[in-house]
CSV table of C-alpha atoms in Angstrom, one decimal:
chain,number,residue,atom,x,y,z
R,1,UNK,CA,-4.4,80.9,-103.2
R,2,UNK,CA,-3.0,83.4,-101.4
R,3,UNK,CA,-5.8,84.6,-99.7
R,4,UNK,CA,-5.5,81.1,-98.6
R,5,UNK,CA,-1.8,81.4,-97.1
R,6,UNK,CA,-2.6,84.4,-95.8
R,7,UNK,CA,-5.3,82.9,-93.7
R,8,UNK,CA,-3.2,80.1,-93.0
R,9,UNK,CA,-0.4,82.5,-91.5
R,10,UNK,CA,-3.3,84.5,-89.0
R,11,UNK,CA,-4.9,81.5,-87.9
R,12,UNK,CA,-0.8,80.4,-87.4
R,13,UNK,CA,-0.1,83.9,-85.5
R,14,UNK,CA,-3.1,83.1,-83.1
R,15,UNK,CA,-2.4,79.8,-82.0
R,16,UNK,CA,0.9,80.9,-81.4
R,17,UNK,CA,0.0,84.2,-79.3
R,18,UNK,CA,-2.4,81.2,-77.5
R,19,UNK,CA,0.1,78.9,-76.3
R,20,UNK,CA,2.8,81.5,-75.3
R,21,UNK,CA,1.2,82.6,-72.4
R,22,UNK,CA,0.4,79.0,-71.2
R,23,UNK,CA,3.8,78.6,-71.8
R,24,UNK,CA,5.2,80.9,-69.5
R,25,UNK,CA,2.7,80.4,-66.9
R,26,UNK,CA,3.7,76.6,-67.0
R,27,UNK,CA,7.7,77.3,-67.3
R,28,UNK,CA,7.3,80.1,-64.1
R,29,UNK,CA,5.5,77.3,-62.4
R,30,UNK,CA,8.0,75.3,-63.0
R,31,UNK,CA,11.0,77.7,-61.7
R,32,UNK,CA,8.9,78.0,-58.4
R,33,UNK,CA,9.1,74.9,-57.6
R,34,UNK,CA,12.5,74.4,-58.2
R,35,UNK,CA,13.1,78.1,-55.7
R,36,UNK,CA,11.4,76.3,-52.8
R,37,UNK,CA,12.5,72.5,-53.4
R,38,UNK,CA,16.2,74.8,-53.2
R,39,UNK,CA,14.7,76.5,-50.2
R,40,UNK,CA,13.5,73.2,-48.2
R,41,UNK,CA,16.7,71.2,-48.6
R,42,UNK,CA,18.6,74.4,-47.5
R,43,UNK,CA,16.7,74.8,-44.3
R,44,UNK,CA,16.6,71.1,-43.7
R,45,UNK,CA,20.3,71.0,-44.5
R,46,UNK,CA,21.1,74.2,-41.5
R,47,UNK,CA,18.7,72.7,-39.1
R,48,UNK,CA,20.7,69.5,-39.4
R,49,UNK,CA,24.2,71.6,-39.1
R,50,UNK,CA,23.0,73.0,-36.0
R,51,UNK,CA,21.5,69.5,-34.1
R,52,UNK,CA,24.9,68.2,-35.0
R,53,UNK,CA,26.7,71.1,-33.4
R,54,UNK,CA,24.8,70.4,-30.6
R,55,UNK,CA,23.0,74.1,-31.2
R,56,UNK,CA,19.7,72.8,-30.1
R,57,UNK,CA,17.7,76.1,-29.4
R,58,UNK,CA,18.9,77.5,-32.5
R,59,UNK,CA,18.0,74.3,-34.6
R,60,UNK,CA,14.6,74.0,-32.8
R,61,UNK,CA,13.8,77.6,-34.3
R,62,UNK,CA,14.7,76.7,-37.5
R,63,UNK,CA,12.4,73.4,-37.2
R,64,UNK,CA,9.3,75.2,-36.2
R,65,UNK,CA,10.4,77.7,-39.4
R,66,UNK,CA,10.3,74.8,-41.4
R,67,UNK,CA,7.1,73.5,-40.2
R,68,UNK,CA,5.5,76.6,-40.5
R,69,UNK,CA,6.6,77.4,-44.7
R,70,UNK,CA,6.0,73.4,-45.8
R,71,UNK,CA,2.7,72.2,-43.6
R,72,UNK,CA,2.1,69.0,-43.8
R,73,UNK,CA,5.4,68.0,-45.6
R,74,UNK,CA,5.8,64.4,-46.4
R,75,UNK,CA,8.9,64.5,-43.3
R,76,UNK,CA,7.0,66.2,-40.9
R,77,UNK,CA,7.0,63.7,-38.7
R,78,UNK,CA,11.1,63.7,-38.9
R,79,UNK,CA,10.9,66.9,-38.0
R,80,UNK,CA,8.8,67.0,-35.2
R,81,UNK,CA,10.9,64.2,-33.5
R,82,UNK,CA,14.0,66.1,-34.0
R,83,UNK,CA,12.1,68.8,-32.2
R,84,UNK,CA,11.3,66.7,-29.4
R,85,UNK,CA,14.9,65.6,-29.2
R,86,UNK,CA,16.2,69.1,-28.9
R,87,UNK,CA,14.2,69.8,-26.0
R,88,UNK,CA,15.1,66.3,-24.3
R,89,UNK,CA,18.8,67.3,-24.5
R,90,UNK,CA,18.4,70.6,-23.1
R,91,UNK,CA,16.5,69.0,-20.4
R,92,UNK,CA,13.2,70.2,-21.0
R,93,UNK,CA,11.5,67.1,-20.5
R,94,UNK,CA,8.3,67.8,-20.2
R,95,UNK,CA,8.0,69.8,-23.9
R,96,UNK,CA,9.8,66.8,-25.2
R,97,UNK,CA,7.5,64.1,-24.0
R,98,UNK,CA,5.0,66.4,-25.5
R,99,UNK,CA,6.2,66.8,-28.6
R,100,UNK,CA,7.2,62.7,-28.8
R,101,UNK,CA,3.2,62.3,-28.3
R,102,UNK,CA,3.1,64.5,-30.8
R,103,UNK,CA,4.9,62.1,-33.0
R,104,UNK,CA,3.7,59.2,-32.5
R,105,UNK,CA,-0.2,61.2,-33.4
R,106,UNK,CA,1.1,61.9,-36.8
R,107,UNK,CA,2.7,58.8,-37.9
R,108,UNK,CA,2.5,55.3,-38.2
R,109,UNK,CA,3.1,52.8,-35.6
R,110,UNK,CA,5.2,50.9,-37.9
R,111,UNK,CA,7.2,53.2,-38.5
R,112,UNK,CA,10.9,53.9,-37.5
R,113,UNK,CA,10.8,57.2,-36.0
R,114,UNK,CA,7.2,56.1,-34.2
R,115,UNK,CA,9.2,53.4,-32.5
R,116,UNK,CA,11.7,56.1,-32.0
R,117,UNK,CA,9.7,58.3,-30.1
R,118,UNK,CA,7.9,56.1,-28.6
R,119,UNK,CA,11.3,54.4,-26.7
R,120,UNK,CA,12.9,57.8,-26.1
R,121,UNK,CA,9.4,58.8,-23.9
R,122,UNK,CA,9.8,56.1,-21.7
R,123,UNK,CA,13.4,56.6,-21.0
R,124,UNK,CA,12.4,60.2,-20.3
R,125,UNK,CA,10.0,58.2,-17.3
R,126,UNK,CA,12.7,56.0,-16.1
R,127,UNK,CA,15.2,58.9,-15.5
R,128,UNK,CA,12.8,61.0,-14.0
R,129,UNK,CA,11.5,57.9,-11.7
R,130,UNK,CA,7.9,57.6,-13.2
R,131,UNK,CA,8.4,53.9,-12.9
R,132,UNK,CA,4.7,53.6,-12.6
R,133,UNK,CA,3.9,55.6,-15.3
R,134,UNK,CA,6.0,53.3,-17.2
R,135,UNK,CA,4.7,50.2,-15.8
R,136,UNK,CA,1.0,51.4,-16.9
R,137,UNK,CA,2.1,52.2,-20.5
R,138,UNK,CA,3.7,49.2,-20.9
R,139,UNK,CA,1.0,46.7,-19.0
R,140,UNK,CA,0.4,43.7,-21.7
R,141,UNK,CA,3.3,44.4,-23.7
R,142,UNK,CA,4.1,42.2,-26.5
R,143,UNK,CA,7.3,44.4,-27.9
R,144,UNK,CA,10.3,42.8,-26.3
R,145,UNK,CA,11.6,46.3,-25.8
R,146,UNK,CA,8.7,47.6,-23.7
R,147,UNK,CA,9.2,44.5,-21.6
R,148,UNK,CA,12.5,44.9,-21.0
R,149,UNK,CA,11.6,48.9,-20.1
R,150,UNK,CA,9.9,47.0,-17.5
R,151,UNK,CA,12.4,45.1,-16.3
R,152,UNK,CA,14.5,47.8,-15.6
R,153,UNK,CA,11.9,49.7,-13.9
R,154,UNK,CA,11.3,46.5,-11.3
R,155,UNK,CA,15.1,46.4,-10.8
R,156,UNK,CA,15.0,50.4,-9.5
R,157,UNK,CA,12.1,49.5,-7.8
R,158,UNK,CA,14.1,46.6,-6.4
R,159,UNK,CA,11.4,44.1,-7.4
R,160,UNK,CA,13.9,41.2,-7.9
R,161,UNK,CA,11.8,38.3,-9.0
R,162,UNK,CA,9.7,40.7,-11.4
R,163,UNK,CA,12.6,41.8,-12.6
R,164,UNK,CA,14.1,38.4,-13.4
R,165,UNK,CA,10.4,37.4,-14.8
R,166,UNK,CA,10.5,40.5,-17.4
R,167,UNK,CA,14.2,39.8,-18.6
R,168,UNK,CA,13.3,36.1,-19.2
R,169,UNK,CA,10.5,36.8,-20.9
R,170,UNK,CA,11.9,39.8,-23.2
R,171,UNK,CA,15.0,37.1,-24.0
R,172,UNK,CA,12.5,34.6,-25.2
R,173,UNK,CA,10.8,36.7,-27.5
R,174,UNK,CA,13.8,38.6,-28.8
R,175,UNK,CA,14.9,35.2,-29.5
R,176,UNK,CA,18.2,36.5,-31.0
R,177,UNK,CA,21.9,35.3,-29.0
R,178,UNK,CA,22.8,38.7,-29.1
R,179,UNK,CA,20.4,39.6,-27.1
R,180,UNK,CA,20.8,36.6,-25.0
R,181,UNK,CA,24.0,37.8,-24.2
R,182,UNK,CA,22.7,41.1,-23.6
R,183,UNK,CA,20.6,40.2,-20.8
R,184,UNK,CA,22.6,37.5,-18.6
R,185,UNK,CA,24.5,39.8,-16.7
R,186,UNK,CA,21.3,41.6,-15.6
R,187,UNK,CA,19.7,37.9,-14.6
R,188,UNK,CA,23.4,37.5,-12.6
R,189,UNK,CA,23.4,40.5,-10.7
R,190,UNK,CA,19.9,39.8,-9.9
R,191,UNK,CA,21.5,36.4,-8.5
R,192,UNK,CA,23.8,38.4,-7.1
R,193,UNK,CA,21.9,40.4,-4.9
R,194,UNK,CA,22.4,38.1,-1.8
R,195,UNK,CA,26.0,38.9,-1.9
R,196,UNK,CA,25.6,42.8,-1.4
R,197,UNK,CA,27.2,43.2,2.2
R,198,UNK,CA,24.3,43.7,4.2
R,199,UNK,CA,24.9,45.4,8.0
R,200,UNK,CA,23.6,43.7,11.2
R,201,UNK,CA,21.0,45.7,13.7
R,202,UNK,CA,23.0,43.2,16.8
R,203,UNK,CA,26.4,44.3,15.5
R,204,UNK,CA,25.1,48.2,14.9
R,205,UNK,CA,24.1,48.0,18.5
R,206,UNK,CA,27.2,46.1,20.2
R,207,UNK,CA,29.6,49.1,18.5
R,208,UNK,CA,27.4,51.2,19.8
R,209,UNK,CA,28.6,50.7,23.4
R,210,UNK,CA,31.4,53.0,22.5
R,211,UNK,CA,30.4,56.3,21.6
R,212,UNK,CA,29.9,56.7,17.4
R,213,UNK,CA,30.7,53.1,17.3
R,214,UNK,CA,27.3,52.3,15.8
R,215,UNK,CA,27.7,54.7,13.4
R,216,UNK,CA,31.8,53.4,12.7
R,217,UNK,CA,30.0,50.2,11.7
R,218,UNK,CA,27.7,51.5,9.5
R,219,UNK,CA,30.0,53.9,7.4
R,220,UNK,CA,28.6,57.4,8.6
R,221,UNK,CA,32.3,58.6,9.8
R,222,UNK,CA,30.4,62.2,9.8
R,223,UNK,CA,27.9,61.3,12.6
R,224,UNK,CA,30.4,58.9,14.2
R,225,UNK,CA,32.7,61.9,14.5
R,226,UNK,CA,29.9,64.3,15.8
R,227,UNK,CA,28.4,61.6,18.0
R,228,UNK,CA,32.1,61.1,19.5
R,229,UNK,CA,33.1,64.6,20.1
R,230,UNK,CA,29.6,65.6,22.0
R,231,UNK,CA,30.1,62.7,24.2
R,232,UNK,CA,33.9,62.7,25.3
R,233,UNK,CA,33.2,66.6,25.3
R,234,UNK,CA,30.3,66.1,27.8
R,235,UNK,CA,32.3,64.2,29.9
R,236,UNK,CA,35.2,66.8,30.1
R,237,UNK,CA,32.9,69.7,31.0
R,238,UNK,CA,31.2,67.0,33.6
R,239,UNK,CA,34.9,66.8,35.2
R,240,UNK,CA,35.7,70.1,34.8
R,241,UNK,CA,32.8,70.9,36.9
R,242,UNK,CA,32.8,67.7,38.5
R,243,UNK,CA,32.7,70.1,42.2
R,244,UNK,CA,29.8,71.9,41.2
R,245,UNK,CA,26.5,69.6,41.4
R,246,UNK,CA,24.4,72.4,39.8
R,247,UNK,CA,26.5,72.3,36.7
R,248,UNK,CA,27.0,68.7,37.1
R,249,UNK,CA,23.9,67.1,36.7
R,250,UNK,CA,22.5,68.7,33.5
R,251,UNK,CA,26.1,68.4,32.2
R,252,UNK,CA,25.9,64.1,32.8
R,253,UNK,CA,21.9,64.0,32.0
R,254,UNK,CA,22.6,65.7,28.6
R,255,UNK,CA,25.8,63.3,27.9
R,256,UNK,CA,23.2,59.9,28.8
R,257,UNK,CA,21.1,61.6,26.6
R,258,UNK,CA,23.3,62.3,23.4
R,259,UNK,CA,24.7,58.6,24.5
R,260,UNK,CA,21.3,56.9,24.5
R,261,UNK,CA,20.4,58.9,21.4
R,262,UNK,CA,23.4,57.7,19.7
R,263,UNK,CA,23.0,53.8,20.4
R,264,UNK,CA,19.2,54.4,19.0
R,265,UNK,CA,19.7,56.3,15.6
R,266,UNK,CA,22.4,53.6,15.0
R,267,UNK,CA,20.3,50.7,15.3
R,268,UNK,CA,17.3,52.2,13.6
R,269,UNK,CA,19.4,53.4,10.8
R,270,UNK,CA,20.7,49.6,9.7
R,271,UNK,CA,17.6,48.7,7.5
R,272,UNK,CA,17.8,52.3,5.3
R,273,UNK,CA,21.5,51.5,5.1
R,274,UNK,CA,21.5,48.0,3.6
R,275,UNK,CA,18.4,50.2,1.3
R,276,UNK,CA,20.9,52.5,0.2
R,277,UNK,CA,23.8,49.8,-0.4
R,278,UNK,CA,21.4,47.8,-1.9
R,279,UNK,CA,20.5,51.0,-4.3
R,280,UNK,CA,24.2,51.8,-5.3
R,281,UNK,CA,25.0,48.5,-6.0
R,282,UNK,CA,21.4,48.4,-8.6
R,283,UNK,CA,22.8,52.0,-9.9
R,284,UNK,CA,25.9,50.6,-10.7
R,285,UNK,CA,24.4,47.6,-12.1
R,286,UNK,CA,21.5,49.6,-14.6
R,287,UNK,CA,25.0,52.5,-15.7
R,288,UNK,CA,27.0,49.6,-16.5
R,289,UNK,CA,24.4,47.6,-18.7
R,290,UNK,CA,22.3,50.7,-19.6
R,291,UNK,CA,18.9,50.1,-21.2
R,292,UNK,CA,20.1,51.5,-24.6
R,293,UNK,CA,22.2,48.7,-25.2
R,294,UNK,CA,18.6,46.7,-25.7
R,295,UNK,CA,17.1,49.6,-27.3
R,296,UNK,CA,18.1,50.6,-30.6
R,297,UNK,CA,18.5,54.7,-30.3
R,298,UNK,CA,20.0,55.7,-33.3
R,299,UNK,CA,19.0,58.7,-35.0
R,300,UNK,CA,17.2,58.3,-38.3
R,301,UNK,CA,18.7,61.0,-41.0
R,302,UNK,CA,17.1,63.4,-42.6
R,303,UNK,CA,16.8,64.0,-46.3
């Protein structure tokens, strides 16, 4: 019998010096896991300080740190738009559109920050006037919000009844009031665009008979100035000299010249002025109802 117990009590020993090792490998395991859960949502929490303290080069750093310890993390996608985002507001457009691609590779196209990216890269086009860029991306769009990307590159492009036709059909299939109400002072401006004052090549050349008249009429007040003060000054070295045929002559060529000149870039400059009027009064039209009111830009958080 106690040969028995004392059997009992090695085999006991054994199983015992078995398991401890497992134990400790399991429970260091364990505390390892818990270190870098504790590292990740540190980093992820000072990356986040710095975006919001608009430190952008200092938070993409600590993105790209991030990416590099935890490949192929479960928010990598998160991160890589927030990447993306720093360089489009430090202006470095062309390594945010890249990393946006980059986005929109490694996630789902149902998903938020897909969409995100996705919106954000055409509104990187628009501002940097890649309207047909934007107008190939977009070709056959079914997404409301792609189609009314497209209206607003046809309104910069001053394509009025394409415009009108993209709005329409964007309203329709947002088929939400809000939206409705959203894009009916866009359709009115459009209606609008008759009204823009709009100069007159007869009038241009009629205020032209007095020297920087044309130009008077069409708002330069520089070149009307500088077209003036060459003429009358012309015609008071012509006078002053008005005994002296050898100075005379060039002296009244030169000021039928500068005159003749003057009544000509007038004229000619009527159609790019009611272009540019035209152009200020679409600016002012696209900064007052922006395309982010349609778009729904805000950030997504990270956890």
């Amino acid at each position: 019998m106690t040969r028995l117990i004392k059997l009992g009590l090695v085999i006991s020993a054994v199983i015992v010096s078995a398991q401890t090792p497992n134990y400790a490998i399991q429970q260091a395991a364990k505390e390892w896991r818990d270190y870098t859960s504790f590292q990740r949502d540190e980093l992820i929490s000072y990356c986040g300080f710095l975006y919001s303290e608009e430190q952008y080069d200092r938070a993409i750093l600590g993105y790209f740190q991030y990416l590099y310890r935890f490949p192929g993390d479960s928010i990598e996608s998160l991160i890589t738009y927030r990447i993306a985002r720093c360089y489009e507001l430090t202006g470095k457009t062309q390594l945010a559109v890249s990393y946006f691609n980059r986005v929109l590779e490694i996630s789902d196209s149902s998903n938020e920050v897909n969409r995100l990216a996705w919106y954000h890269m055409l509104s990187i086009f628009v501002a940097e006037e890649k309207y047909d860029t934007v107008l190939q991306l977009t070709m056959n769009a079914s997404d409301p919000f792609d189609i009314i990307f497209r209206s607003y590159v046809h309104l910069h492009k001053m394509e009025w009844e394409d415009a009108r036709q993209a709005i329409k059909a964007a309203e329709a299939k947002f088929n939400n009031r809000g939206y409705s109400r959203l894009a009916r002072p866009l359709l009115q401006a459009i209606e609008d665009i008759q009204q823009v004052p709009r100069k007159k090549t007869v009038i241009a050349a009629l205020a032209s008979i007095i020297p920087g008249g044309g130009f008077a009429y069409l708002d330069k007040w520089d070149s009307a100035t500088a077209s003036a003060l060459s003429f009358y000054g012309l015609i008071i070295a012509g006078y002053a000299y008005k005994s002296n045929s050898g100075i005379l002559i060039p002296v009244v060529l030169t000021a039928s010249g500068v005159y003749a000149a003057s009544i000509w870039k007038a004229v000619s400059s009527v159609q790019a002025t009611n272009h540019n009027n035209l152009q200020r009064y679409i600016d002012y039209i696209i900064e007052r109802y922006p395309v982010s009111g349609f778009v729904d830009l805000d950030e997504p958080e990270i956890f």
